[in-house]
XYZ file of C-alpha atoms in Angstrom:
645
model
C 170.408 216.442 -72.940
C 168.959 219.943 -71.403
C 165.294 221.098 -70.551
C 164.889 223.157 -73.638
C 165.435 221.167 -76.163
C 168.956 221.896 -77.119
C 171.810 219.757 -76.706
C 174.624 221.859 -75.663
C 178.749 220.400 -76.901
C 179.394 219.310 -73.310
C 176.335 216.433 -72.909
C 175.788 212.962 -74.517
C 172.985 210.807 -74.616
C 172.593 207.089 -72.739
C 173.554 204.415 -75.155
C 173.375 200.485 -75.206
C 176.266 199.588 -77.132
C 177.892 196.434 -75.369
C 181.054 194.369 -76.652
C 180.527 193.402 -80.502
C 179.889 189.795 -80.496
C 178.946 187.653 -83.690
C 177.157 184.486 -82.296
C 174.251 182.998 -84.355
C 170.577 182.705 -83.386
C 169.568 178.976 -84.228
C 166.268 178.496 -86.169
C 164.322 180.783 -88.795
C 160.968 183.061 -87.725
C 157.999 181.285 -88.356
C 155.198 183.020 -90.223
C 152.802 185.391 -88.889
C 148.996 185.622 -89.212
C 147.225 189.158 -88.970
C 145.333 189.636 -85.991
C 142.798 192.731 -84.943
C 143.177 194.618 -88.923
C 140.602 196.856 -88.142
C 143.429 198.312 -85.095
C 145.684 198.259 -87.670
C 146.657 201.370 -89.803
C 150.155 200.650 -91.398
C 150.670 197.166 -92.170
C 153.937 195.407 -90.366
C 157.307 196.041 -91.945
C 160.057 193.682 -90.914
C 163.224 195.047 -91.717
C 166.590 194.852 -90.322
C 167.457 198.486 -90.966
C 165.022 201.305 -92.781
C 167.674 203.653 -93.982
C 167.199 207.322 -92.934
C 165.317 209.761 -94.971
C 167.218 212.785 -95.060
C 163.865 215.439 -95.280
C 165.927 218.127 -92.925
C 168.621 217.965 -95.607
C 171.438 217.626 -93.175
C 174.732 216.621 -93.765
C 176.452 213.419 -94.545
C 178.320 211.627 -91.508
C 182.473 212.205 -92.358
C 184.716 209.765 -93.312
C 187.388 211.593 -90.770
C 191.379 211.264 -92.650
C 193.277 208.299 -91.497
C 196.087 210.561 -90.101
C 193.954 212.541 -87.493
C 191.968 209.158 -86.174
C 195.427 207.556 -85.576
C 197.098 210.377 -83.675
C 194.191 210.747 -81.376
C 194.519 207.191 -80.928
C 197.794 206.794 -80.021
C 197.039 209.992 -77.602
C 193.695 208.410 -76.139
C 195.736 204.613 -75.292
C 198.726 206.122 -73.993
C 197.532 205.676 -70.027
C 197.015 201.856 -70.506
C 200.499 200.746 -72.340
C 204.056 200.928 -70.401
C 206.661 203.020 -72.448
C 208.248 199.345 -74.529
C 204.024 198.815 -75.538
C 203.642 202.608 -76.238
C 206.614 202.236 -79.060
C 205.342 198.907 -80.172
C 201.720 200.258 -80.819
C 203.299 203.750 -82.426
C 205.084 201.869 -84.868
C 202.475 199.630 -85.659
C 199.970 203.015 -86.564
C 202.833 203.683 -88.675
C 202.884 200.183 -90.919
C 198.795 200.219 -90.645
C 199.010 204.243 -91.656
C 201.004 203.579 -94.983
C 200.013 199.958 -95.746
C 197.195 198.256 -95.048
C 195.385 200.897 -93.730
C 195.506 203.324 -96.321
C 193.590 200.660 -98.904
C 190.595 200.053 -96.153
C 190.499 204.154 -95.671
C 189.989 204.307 -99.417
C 187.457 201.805 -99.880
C 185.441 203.514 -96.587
C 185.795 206.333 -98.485
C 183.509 204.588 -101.795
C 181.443 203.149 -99.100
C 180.732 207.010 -97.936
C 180.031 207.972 -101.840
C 176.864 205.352 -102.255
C 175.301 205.847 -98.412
C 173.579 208.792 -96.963
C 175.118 208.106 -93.280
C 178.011 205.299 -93.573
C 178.163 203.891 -90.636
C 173.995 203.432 -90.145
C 173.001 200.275 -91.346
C 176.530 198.492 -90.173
C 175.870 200.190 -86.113
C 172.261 199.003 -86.134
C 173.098 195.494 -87.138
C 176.376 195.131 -85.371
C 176.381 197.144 -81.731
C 172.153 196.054 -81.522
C 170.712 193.200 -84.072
C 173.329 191.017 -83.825
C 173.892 190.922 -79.944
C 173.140 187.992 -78.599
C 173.084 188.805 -74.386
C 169.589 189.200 -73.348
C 168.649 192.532 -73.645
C 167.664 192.961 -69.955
C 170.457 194.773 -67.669
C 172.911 194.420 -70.954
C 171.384 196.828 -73.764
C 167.784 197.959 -72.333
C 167.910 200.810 -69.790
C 164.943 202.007 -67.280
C 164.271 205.447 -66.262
C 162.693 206.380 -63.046
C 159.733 208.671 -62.645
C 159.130 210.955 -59.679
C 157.631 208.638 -57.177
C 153.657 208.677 -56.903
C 151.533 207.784 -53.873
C 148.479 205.629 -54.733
C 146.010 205.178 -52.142
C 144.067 202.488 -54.357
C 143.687 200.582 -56.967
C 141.865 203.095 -58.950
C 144.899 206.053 -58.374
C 147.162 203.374 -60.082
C 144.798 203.276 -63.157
C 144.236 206.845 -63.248
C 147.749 207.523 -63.255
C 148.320 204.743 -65.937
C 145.285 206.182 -68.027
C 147.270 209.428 -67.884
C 150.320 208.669 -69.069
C 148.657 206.344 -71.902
C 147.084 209.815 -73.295
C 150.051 211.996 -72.735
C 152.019 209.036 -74.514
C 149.323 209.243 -77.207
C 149.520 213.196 -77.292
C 153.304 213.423 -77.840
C 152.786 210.608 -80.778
C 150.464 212.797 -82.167
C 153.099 215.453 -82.316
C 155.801 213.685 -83.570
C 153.183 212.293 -86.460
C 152.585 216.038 -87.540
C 156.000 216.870 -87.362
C 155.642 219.571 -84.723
C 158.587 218.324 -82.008
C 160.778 221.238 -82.007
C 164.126 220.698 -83.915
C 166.462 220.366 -81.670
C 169.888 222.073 -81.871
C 173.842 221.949 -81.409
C 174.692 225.154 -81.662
C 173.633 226.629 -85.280
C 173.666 223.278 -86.501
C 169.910 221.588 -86.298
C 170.100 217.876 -85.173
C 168.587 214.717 -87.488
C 164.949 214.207 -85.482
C 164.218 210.498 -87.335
C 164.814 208.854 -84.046
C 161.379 210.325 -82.893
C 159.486 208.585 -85.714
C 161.169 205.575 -84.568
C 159.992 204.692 -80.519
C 156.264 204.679 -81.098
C 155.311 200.807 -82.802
C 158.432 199.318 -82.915
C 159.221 196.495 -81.728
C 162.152 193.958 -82.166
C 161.946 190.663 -83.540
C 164.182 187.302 -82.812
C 165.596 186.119 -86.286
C 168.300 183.755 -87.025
C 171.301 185.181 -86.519
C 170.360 188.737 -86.472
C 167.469 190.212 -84.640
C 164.949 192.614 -86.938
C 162.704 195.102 -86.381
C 159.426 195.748 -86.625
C 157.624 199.391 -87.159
C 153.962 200.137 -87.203
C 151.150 202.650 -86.299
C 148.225 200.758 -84.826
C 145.403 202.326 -82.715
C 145.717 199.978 -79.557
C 148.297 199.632 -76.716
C 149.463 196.374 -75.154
C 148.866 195.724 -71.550
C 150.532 193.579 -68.965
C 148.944 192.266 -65.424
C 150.187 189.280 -62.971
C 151.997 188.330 -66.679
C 148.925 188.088 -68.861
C 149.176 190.286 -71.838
C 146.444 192.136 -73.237
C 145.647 193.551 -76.199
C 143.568 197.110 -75.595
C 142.108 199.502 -78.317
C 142.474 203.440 -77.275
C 140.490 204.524 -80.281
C 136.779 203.393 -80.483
C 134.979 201.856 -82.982
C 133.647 205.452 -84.198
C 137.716 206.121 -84.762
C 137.944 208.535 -81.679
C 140.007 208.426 -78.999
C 139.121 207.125 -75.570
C 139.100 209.623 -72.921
C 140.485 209.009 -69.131
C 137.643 207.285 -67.804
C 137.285 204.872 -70.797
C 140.862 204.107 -70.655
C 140.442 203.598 -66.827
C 137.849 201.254 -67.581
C 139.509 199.087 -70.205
C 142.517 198.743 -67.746
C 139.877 197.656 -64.796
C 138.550 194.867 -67.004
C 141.984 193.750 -67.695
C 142.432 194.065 -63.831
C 139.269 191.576 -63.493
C 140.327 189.215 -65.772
C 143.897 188.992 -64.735
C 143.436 188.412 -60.694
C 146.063 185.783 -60.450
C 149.139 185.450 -61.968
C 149.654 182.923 -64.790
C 152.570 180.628 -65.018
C 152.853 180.334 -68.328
C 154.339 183.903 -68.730
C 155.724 184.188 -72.435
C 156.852 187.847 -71.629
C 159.522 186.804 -69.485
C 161.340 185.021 -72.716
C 162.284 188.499 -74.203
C 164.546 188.643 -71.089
C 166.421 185.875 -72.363
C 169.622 185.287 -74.412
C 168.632 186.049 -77.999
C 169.554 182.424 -79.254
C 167.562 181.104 -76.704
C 164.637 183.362 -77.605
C 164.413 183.052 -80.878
C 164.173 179.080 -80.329
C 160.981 179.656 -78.700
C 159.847 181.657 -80.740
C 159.857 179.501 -83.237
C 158.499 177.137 -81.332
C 155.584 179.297 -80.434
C 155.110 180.563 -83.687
C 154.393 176.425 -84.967
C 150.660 177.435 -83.210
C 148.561 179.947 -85.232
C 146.862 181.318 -82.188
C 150.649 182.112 -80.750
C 151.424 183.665 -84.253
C 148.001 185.903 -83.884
C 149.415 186.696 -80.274
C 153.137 187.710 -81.132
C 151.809 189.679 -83.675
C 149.462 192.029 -81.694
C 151.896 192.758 -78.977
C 154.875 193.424 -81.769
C 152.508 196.063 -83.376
C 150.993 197.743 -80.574
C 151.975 201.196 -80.040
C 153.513 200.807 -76.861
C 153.439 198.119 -73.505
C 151.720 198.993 -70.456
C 153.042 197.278 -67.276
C 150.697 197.234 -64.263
C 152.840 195.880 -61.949
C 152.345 194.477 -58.563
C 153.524 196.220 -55.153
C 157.393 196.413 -55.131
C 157.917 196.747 -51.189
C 158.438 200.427 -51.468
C 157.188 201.386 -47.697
C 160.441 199.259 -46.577
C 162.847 201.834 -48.131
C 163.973 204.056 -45.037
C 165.522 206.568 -47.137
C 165.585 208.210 -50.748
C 168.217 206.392 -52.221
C 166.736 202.856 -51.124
C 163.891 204.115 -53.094
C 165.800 204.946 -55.745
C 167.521 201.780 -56.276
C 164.497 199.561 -56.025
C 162.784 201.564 -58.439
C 165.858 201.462 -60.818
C 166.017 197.265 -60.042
C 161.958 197.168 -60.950
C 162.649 199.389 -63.963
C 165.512 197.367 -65.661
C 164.315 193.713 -64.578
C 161.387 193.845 -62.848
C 163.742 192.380 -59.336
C 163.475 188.962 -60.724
C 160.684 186.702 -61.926
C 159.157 185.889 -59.089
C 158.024 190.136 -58.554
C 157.748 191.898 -61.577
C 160.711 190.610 -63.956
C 158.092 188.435 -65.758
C 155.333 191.310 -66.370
C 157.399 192.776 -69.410
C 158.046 192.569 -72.790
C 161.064 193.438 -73.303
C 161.622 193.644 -76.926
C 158.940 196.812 -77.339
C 160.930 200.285 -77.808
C 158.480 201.254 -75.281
C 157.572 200.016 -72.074
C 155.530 202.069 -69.111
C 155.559 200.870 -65.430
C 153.009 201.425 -63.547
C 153.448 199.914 -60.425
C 150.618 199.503 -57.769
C 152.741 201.203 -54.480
C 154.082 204.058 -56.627
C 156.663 203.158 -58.849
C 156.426 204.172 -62.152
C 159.325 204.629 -65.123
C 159.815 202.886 -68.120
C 161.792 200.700 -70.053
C 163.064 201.195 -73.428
C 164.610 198.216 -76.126
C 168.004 200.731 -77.072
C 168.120 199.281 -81.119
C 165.855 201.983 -82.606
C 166.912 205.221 -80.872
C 168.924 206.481 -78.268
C 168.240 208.483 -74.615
C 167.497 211.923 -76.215
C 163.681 211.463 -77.383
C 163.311 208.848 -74.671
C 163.870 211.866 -72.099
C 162.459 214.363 -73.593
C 158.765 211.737 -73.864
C 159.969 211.645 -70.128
C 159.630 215.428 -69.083
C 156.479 216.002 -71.926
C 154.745 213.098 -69.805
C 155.363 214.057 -66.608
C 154.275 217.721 -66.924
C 151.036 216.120 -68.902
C 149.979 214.294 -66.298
C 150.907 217.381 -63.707
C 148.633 219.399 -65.618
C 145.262 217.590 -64.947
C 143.599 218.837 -68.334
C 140.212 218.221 -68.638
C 138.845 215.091 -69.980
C 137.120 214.825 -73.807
C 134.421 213.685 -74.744
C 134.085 209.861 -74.695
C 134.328 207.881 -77.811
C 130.676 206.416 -78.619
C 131.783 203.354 -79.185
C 134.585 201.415 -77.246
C 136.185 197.969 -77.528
C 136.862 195.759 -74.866
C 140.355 194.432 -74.096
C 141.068 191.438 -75.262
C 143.309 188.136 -73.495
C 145.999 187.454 -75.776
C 146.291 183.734 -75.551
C 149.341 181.410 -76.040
C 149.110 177.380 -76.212
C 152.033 176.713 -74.706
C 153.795 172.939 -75.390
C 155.984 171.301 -72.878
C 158.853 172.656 -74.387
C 158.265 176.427 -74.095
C 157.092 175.972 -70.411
C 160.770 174.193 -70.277
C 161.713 177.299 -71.645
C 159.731 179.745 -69.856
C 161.237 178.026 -66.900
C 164.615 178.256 -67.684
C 164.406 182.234 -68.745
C 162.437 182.664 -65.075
C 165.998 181.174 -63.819
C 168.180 183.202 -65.711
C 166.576 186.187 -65.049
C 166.299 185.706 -61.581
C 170.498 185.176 -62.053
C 170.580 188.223 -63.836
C 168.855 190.496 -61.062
C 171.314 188.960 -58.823
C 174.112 189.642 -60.064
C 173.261 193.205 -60.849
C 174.901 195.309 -57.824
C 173.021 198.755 -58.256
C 173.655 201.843 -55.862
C 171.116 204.564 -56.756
C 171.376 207.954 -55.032
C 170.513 212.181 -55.195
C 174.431 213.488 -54.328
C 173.110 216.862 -53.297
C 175.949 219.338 -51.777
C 175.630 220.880 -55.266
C 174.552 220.158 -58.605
C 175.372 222.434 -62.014
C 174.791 225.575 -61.241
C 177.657 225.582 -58.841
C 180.061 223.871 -61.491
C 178.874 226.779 -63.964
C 179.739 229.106 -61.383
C 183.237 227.904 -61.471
C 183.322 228.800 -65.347
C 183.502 224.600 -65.760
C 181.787 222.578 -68.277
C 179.389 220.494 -66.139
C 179.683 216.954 -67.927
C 183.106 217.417 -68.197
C 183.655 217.910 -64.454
C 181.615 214.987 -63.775
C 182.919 212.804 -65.761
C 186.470 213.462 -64.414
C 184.953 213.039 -60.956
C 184.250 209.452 -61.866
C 187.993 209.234 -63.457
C 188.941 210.192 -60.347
C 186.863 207.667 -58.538
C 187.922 205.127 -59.729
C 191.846 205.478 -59.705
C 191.340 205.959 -56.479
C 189.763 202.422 -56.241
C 191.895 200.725 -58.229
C 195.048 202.059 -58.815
C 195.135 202.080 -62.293
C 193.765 203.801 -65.686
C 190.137 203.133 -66.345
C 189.258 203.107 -69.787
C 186.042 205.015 -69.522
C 182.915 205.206 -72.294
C 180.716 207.770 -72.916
C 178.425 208.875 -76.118
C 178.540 211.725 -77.981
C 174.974 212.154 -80.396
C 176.601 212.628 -84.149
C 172.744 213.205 -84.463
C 173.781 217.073 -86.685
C 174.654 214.199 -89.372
C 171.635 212.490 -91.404
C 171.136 209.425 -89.247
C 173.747 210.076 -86.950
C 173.688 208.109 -83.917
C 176.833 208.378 -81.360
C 180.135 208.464 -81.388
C 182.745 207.328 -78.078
C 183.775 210.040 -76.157
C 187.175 208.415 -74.665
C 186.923 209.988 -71.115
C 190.483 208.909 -69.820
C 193.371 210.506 -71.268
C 196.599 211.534 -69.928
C 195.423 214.423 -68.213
C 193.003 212.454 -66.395
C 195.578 210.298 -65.373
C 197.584 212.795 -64.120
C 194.892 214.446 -62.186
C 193.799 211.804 -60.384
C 197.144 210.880 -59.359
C 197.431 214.610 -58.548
C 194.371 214.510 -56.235
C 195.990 210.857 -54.403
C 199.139 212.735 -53.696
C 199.193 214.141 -50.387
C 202.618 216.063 -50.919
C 200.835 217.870 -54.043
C 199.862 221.566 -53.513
C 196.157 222.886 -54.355
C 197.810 224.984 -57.114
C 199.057 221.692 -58.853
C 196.046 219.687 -58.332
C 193.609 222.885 -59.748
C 195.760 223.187 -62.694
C 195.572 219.103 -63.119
C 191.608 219.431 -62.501
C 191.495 221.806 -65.030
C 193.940 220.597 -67.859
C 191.794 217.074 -67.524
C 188.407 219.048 -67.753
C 189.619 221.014 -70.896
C 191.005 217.749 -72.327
C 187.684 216.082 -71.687
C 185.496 219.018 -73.386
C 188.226 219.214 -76.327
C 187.304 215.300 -76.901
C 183.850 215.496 -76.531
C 183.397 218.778 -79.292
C 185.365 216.559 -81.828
C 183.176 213.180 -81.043
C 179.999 215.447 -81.475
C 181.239 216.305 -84.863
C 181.664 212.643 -85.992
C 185.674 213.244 -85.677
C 186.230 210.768 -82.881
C 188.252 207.395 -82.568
C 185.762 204.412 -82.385
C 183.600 204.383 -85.397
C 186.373 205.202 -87.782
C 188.187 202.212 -86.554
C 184.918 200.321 -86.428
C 184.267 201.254 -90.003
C 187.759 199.865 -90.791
C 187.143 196.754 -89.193
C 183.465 195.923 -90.839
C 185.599 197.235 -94.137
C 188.135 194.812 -94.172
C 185.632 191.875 -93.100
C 183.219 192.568 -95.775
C 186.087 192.955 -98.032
C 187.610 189.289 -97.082
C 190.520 191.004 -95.944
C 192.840 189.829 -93.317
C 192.097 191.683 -89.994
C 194.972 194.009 -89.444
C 196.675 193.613 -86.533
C 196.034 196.926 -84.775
C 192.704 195.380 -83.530
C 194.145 192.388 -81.392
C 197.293 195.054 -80.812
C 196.791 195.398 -76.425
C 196.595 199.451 -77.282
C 193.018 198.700 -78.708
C 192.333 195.419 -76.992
C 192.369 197.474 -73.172
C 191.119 200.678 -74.244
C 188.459 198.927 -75.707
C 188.045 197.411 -72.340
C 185.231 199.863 -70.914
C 185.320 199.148 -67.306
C 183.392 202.890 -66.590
C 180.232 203.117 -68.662
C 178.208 206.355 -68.067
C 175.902 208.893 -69.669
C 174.363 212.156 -69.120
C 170.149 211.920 -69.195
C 168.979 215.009 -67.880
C 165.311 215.704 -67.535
C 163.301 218.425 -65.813
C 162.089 216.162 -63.690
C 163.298 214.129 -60.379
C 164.038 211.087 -62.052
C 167.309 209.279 -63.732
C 168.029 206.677 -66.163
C 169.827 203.341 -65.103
C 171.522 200.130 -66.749
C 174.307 197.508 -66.268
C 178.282 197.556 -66.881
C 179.490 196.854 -70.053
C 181.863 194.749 -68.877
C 181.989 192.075 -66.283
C 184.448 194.049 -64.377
C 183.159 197.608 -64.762
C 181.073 199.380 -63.594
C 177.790 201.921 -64.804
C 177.097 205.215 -64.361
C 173.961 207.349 -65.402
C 173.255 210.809 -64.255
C 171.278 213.667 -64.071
C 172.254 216.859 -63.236
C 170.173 219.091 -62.020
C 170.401 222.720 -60.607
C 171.063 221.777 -57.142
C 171.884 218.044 -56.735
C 172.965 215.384 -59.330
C 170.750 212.174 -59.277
C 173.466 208.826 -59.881
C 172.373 205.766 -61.114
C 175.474 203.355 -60.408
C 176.226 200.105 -61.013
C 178.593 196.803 -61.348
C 178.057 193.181 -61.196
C 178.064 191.255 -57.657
C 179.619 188.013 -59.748
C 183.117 190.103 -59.891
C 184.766 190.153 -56.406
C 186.828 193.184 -58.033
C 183.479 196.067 -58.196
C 181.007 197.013 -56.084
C 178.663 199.406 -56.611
C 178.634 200.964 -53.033
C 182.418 200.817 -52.790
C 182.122 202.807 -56.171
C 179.496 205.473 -55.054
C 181.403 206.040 -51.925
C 184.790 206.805 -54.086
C 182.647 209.193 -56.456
C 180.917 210.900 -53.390
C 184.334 211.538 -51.936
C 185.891 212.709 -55.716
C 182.946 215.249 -55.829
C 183.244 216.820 -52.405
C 187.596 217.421 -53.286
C 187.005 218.869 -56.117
C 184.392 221.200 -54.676
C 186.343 222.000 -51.370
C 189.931 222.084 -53.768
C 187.743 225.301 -55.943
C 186.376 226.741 -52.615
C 189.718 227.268 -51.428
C 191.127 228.022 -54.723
C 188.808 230.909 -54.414
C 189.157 232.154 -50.776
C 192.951 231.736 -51.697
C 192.175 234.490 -54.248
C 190.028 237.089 -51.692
């Protein structure tokens, strides 16, 4: 992502995705009363998947040929087979290529014919809907604000009042369609997702998860885990203005003093199955139905959280990895973990020592609009615009209330647990690496995203001693409903440049031509993903083909080619916003390890991460490897460049 607007070949958005997994949620949704109508100004649509319109009349997503997937295939699993499984796995793309592969291409291929975008409803459903891990630290990242200082009570609910109307402001752009297009390119890129993170909300269901989009006129607000439900348009149908807003969120303040127990928000951090148990449960009450309801068709969640011990951070990156902890799990139950609800596309922190970020349930959209809402907020609430006029007429907030049974407080119980294990066991390492940042990169006639990512290649070889199959996503968003494609970030060249860089008998010649064959082969990848031409979702589309089809799974897909490269033990995105701030989330795999970043002019903000339960990662074993990576390849061009005066 970049600060205008434009998404240049070299950058890729923050993405979710976690291993496909098929379990099944136990129990069906109860029904649902209608509460507050007169907030209400689209009635609740549950839906699984709401098919994109294609308005910008953009192009359908390719089916790429059969041939071309296969070859960069072979070429992208090559670093994690020995030279007997290499010929093994070529001659199986062979059999698959004229047999049984050929009849699932063709039948993609009808597929293609009847459906705007292929691939749309079958991602939604199968990388999101379906997923059964909690959605906390697996799927749901946070992004960190620049840090506030609030000297009291009533700074925090200025500043939350502030973004609420900035939040409100930007909706009101996207409503009258006046975001500017972005662009790869010539090529302008599908803006649905924007449509898609105000009101929506998603919704346990047996065995798939659905969602829920609206367009209300109230928010949802959170304090010491009672939930709120607070109109910011008045009775006379105008909008509140800073002070009103301020006002509402006192009274909330008032009536929420002490922290309730029975905190139903923290059971959207569970396991889905578990979830959607109670929430069936719940839903048995009509009051709990009325309650559900509200917060899944508010426009957005509020979280006024309580102090997070930022005045014990000693340094920058402390603060930066407490903030990341508070934004993706609230550091456990027993601080902020169960002042959430998780399952809303859109979740502001607020918290009362200067914290502030969001949260954001991945299903509906991916980093892009998230970030740019980041950097329209921030330089909002910078701007200090006068207030308007009040609304004549305001509401008070109401207490949404829950009658919870003594099974649900079981269950609230046990999700207070399991989060609390989940915080644990998430080893994150936050930090601003600032010797250089882009512009230096740039200077060196190097594709930024590409240089970090093969930074992080080299990383971990050195670490481990072995090939890292490494994820990264690629927006296929110049496609009518595109949403990413895998850029494969180890190759060969990778390989043999971080091998290059280990090798102390290797000259700086050989290790600059390594550092640059693995940054072309990177940027060569990452052009092709972009364009829908990459490796994953062809195969993945060959896979949901043959299983809808009642056809035998071929064997490519338990073949160890696609069983480790599939393996993604380096997770990592590009998020880059104007402002001093980063995205953050957990591993995909138990193994692996995260990484989110920023780059930025100067410095590069990291958000890193890997799970303490694995005595294989760590996350400050793994920042102290990239640190090292960045400063060789800097000082390996510095002299590459005084060699040359």
């Amino acid at each position: 992502m970049t600060n205008n607007n434009k998404v240049q070949k070299s950058n890729s958005e923050i993405e979710g995705l976690k291993m496909l997994r098929g379990l099944r949620i136990l129990g069906p949704r109860g029904s649902i009363l209608e509460p507050y109508v007169s907030s209400l100004r689209v009635s609740c649509n549950y839906t699984s998947t709401q098919p994109s319109v294609n308005l910008q009349n953009l192009p359908q997503l390719p089916v790429p040929k059969l041939n071309d997937t296969l070859k960069k295939y072979l070429k992208s699993v090559q670093p994690f087979l020995n030279e007997e499984e290499f010929a093994k796995t070529s001659s199986l793309l062979k059999e698959f290529e004229a047999g049984i592969g050929k009849q699932l291409q063709a039948l993609l291929e009808k597929r293609a014919e009847k459906h705007q975008n292929w691939l749309e409803d079958w991602w939604l459903n199968t990388a999101y809907l379906e997923y059964r891990d909690p959605v906390t630290v697996y799927s749901s990242p946070g992004l960190v604000f620049p840090f506030q200082k609030f000297n009291s009570q009533q700074d925090q609910l200025k500043y939350a009042a502030k973004t609420i109307l900035a939040a409100l402001e930007y909706k009101s752009l996207i409503d009258n369609n006046k975001i500017p297009v972005e662009m790869m390119g010539k090529s302008p890129l599908d803006m649905g997702q924007y449509k898609k993170i105000f009101g929506t909300c998603r919704i346990p269901a047996e065995k798939r998860d659905k969602l829920s989009y609206n367009d209300s006129q109230y928010i949802t607000v959170i304090h010491n885990n009672h939930i709120f439900h607070v109109d910011v348009w008045g009775s006379d149908n105008k909008r509140l203005n800073e002070n009103q807003i301020v006002e509402a969120l006192q009274k909330v303040m008032d009536q929420s003093s002490e922290a309730t127990s029975d905190c139903v928000g923290v059971l959207t951090s569970e396991n889905r199955d578990n979830w959607a148990k109670a929430y069936q449960l719940l839903c048995k009450e009509s009051m709990n139905q009325s309650s559900l309801r509200d917060v899944e068709r508010s426009l957005l969640v509020l979280c006024l959280d309580k102090v997070a011990g930022l005045w014990r951070c000693n340094t920058v990156d402390e603060r930066f990895t407490l903030a990341a902890a508070h934004t993706i799990h609230g550091a456990g139950a027993d601080n902020n973990g169960a002042n959430r609800w998780f399952d809303k596309t859109i979740q502001f922190i607020v918290g009362a020592d200067g914290i502030t970020g969001l949260t954001y349930e991945h299903s509906p959209a991916e980093g892009q609009p998230i970030a740019v809402l980041t950097d329209f907020l921030i330089k909002y609430i910078a701007e200090n615009k006068p207030q308007d006029s009040p609304s004549s007429s305001p509401k008070d907030p109401i207490r949404l209330n829950f009658n919870v049974s003594s099974e649900v407080k079981d269950m609230i119980k046990a999700a207070k647990q399991n989060l609390d294990k989940l915080a644990a066991n998430l080893d994150l390492d936050c930090f601003k690496y600032d010797r250089y940042g882009k512009n230096f990169i740039k200077s060196q006639k190097m594709s930024p995203d590409s240089y970090l990512q093969m930074a992080m290649q080299y990383a971990f070889y050195s670490l481990h001693k072995t090939p890292g199959a490494h994820y990264e996503s690629a927006a296929t968003r110049m496609y009518v409903g595109g949403r990413t494609e895998t850029i494969r970030s180890c190759s060969p060249e990778s390989v043999t440049f971080a091998r290059a860089m280990l090798d102390p008998s290797a000259s700086a010649k050989v290790k600059l031509a390594a550092m640059q064959g693995a940054i072309k082969a990177h940027k060569d990848y990452t052009v092709q993903a972009l364009q829908g031409f990459g490796v994953d979702r062809h195969l993945l589309g060959l896979k949901l083909t043959a299983i809808e089809n009642n056809i035998e799974l071929p064997k490519l897909y338990s073949d160890p080619s696609y069983v480790r490269s599939a393996h993604m033990r380096i997770s990592t995105s590009q998020v880059a916003c104007k402002a001093d701030g980063f995205m953050c989330y957990g591993p995909l795999v138990a193994d692996g390890y995260a990484t989110c970043y920023n780059p930025r002019d100067n410095d590069v903000n990291f958000a890193t991460s890997a799970f303490t339960a694995h005595p294989d990662t760590a996350a400050p074993r793994y920042r102290a490897a990239l640190t090292k990576a960045l400063h060789d390849m800097h000082d390996l061009l510095l002299h590459n460049t005084r060699s040359k005066l």
